[in-house]
Coordinates of C-alpha atoms in Angstrom, one line a residue:
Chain A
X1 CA -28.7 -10.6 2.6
X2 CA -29.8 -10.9 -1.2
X3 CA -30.8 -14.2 -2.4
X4 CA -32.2 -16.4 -5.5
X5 CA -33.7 -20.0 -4.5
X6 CA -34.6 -22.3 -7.4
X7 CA -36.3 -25.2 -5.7
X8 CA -36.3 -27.4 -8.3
X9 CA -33.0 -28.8 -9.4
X10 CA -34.3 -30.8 -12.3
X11 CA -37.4 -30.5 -14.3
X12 CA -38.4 -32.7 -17.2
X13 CA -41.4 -31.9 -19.7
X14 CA -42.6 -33.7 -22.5
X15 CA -41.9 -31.5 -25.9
X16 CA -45.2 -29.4 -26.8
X17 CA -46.2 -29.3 -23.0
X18 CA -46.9 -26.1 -20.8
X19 CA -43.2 -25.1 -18.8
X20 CA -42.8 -23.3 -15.2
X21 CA -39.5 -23.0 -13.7
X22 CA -39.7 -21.0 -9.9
X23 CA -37.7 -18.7 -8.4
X24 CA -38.1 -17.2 -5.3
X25 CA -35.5 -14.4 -4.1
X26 CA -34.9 -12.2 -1.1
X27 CA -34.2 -8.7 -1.7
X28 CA -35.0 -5.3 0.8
X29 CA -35.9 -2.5 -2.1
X30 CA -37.7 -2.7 -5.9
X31 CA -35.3 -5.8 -7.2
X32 CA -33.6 -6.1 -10.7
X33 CA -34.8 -9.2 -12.2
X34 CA -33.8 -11.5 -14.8
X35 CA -33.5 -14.9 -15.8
X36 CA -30.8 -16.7 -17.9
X37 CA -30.4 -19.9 -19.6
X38 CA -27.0 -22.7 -20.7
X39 CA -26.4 -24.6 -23.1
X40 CA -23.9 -26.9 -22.3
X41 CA -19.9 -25.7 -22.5
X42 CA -21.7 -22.1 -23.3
X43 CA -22.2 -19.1 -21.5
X44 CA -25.2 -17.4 -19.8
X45 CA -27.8 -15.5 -22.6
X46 CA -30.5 -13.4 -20.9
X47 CA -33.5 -14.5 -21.8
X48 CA -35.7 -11.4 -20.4
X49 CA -35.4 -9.2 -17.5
X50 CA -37.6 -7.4 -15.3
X51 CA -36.9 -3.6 -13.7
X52 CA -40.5 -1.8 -13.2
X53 CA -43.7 -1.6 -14.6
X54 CA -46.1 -4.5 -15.9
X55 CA -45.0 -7.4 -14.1
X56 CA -45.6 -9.4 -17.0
X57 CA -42.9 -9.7 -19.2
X58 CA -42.1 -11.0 -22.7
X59 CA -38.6 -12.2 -23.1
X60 CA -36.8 -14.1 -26.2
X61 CA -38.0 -17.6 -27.7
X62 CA -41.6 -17.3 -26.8
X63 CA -40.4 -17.1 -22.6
X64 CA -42.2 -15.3 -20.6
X65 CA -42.0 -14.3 -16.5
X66 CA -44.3 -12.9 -14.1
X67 CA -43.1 -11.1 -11.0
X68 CA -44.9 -11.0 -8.2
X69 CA -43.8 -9.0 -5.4
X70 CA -46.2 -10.5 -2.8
X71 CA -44.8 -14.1 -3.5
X72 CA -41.2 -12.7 -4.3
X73 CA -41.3 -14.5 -7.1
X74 CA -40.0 -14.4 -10.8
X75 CA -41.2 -17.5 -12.3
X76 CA -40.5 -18.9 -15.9
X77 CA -43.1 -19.9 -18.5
X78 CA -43.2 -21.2 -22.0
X79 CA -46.6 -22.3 -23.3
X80 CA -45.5 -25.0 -25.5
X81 CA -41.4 -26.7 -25.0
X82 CA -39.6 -27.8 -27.8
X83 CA -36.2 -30.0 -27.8
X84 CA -34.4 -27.2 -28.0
X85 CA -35.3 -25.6 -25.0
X86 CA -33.3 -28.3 -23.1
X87 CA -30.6 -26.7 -21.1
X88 CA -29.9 -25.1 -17.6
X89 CA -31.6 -21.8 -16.6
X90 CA -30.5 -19.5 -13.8
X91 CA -32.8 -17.2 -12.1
X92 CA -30.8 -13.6 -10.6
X93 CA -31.6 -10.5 -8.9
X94 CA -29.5 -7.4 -9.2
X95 CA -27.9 -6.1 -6.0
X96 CA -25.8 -3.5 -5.1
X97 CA -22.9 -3.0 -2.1
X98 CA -19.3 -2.7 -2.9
X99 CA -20.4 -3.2 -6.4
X100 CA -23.3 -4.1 -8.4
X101 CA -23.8 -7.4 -9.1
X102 CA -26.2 -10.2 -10.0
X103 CA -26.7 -13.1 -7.4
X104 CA -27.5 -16.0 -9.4
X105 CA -29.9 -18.9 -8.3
X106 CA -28.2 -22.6 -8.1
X107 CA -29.9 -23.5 -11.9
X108 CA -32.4 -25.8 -12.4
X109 CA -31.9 -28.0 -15.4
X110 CA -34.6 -28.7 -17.8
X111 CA -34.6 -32.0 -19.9
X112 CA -37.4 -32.2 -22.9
X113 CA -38.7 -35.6 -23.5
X114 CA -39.6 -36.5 -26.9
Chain B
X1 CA -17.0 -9.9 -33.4
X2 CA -19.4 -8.8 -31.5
X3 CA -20.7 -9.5 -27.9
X4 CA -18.4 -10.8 -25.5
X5 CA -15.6 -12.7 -27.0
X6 CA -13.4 -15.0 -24.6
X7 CA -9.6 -16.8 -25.4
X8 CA -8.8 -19.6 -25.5
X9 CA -12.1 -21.5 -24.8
X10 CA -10.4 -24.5 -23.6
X11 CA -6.9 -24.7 -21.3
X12 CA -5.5 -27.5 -20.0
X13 CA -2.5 -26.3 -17.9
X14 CA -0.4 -27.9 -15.1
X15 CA -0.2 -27.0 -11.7
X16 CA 3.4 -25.1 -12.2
X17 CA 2.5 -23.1 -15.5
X18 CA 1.3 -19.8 -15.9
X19 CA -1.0 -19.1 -18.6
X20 CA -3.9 -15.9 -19.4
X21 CA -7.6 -15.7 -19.5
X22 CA -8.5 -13.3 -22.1
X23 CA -12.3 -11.6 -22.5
X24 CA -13.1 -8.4 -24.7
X25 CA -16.4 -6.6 -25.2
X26 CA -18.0 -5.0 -27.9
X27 CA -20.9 -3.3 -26.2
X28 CA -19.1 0.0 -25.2
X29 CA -19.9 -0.9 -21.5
X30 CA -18.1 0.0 -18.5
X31 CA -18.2 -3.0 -16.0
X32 CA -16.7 -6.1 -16.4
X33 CA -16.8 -9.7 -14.2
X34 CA -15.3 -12.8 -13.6
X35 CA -17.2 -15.7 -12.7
X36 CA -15.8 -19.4 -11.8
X37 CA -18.8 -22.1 -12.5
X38 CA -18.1 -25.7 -10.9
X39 CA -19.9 -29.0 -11.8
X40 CA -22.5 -29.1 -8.9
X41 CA -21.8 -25.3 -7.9
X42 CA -23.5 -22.1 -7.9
X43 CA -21.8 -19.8 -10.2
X44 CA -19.7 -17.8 -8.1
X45 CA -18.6 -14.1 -8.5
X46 CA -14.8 -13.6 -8.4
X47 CA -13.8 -9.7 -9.7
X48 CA -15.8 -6.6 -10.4
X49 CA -14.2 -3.9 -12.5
X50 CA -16.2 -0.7 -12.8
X51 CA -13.8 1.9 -15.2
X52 CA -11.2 -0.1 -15.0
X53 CA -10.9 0.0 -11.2
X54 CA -11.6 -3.3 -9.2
X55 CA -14.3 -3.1 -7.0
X56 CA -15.0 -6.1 -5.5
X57 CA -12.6 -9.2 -4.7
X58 CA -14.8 -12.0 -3.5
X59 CA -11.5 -13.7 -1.8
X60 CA -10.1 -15.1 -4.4
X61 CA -6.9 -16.9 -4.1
X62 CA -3.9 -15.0 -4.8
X63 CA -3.1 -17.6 -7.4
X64 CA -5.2 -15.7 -9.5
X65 CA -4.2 -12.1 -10.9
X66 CA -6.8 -9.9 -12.6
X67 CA -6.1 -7.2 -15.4
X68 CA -8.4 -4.9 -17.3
X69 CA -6.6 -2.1 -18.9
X70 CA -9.6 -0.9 -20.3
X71 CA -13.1 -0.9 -20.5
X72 CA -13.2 -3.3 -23.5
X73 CA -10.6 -6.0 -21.9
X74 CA -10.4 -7.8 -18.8
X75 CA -7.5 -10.5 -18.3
X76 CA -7.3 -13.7 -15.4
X77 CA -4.0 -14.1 -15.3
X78 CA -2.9 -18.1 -13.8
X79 CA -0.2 -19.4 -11.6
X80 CA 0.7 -22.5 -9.8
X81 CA -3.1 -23.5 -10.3
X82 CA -4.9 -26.5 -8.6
X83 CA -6.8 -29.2 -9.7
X84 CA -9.6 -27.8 -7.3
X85 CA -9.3 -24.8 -10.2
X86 CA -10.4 -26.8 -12.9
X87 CA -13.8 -25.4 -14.0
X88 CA -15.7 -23.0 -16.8
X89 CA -14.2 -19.1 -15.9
X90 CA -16.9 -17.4 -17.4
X91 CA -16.4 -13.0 -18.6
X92 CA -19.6 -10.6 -18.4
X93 CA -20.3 -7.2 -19.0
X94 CA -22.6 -4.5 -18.5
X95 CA -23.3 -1.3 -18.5
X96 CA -23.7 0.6 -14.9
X97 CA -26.5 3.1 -15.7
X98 CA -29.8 1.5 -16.7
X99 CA -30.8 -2.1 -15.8
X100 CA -27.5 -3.3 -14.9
X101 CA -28.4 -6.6 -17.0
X102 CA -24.8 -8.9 -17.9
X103 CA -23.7 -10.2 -21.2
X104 CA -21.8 -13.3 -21.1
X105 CA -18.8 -14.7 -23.2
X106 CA -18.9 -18.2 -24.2
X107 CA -16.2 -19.1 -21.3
X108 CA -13.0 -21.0 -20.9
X109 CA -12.8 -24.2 -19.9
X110 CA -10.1 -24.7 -17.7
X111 CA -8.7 -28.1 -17.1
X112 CA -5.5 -27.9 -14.3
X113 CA -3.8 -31.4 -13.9

């Protein structure tokens, strides 16, 4: 069965410093990738996706992911964290059965120290 | 408006009322979702609507009623509700050719006493 694994629940960074948030997932053919993040009360904005191709990709407010099929892995990076960046982020792979869907990782929420 | 709208953003309903979700989308896309998100939970999938038709029904309690009469609307329609219920119902949509990627509305949270 399909699945998204965030090991870390809670990550905290001092503001300026590098970022990585992990996601692992489980997935039989070429998976849809994307990750997410939430502010609090709001709703899920993509932040960048992945489908084929360079296995970098660029994504919105200077994120960036790297997918790496041996590791299948999609993990998160930002070079330099502001205060801002504080909120919950949610790794998913697209699936398909009945339907297609996205199976969403549990979150792992990122608090920016000063 | 633009995006993916959602009314009212916050509900606080007893356990005997009935009361609506409402989400609309302005992307022209033809698949629309409901998704329940609990403190402490994985967000959890609830309908799928491709055209209009529902195609997936994750076993959700009767107690809620889906409705999308179009491609641009989806309603969650609420009755006799329990505090277990009380959470952040969250509409998406997407478009089923291409990369499948979901566009979220802000959500309504839902507080059942």
């Amino acid at each position: 069965a399909q699945s998204v694994t965030q090991p870390d629940i809670h990550i905290t960074v001092s503001e300026g410093a590098s970022l990585e948030l992990r996601c692992n997932y489980s997935y039989g053919a070429t998976p849809y990738l994307f990750w997410y993040v939430q502010s609090p009360g709001q709703g899920l904005q993509l932040l960048l996706k992945y489908f084929s191709g360079d296995t970098l990709v660029q994504g919105i407010k200077g994120f960036e992911a790297e997918f790496k099929r041996s590791q299948s892995s999609f993990n998160l990076r930002k070079p330099s964290v502001h205060w801002s960046d504080a909120a919950e982020y949610f790794c998913a792979v697209g699936a398909y059965d009945s339907s297609y869907k996205l199976i969403f990782g549990s979150g792992t929420r990122l608090l920016v120290r000063p | 408006e633009t995006g993916v709208t959602q009314t009212p953003r916050h509900l606080v309903m007893g356990m005997t009322n009935k009361k609506s979700l409402k989400c609309e989308q302005h992307l022209g896309h033809n698949a629309m979702y409901w998704y329940k998100q609990s403190a402490k939970k994985p967000l959890e999938l609830m309908f799928v609507y491709n055209f209009k038709e529902q195609t997936e029904n994750n076993s959700v309690p009767s107690r809620f009623s889906p409705e999308c009469p179009n491609s641009s609307h989806l309603f969650l329609h609420l009755h006799t509700l329990q505090p277990e219920d009380s959470a952040l119902y969250l509409c998406a949509s997407s478009q089923l050719t291409g990369g499948h990627e979901q566009y979220f509305g802000p959500g309504t949270r839902l507080t059942v006493t």
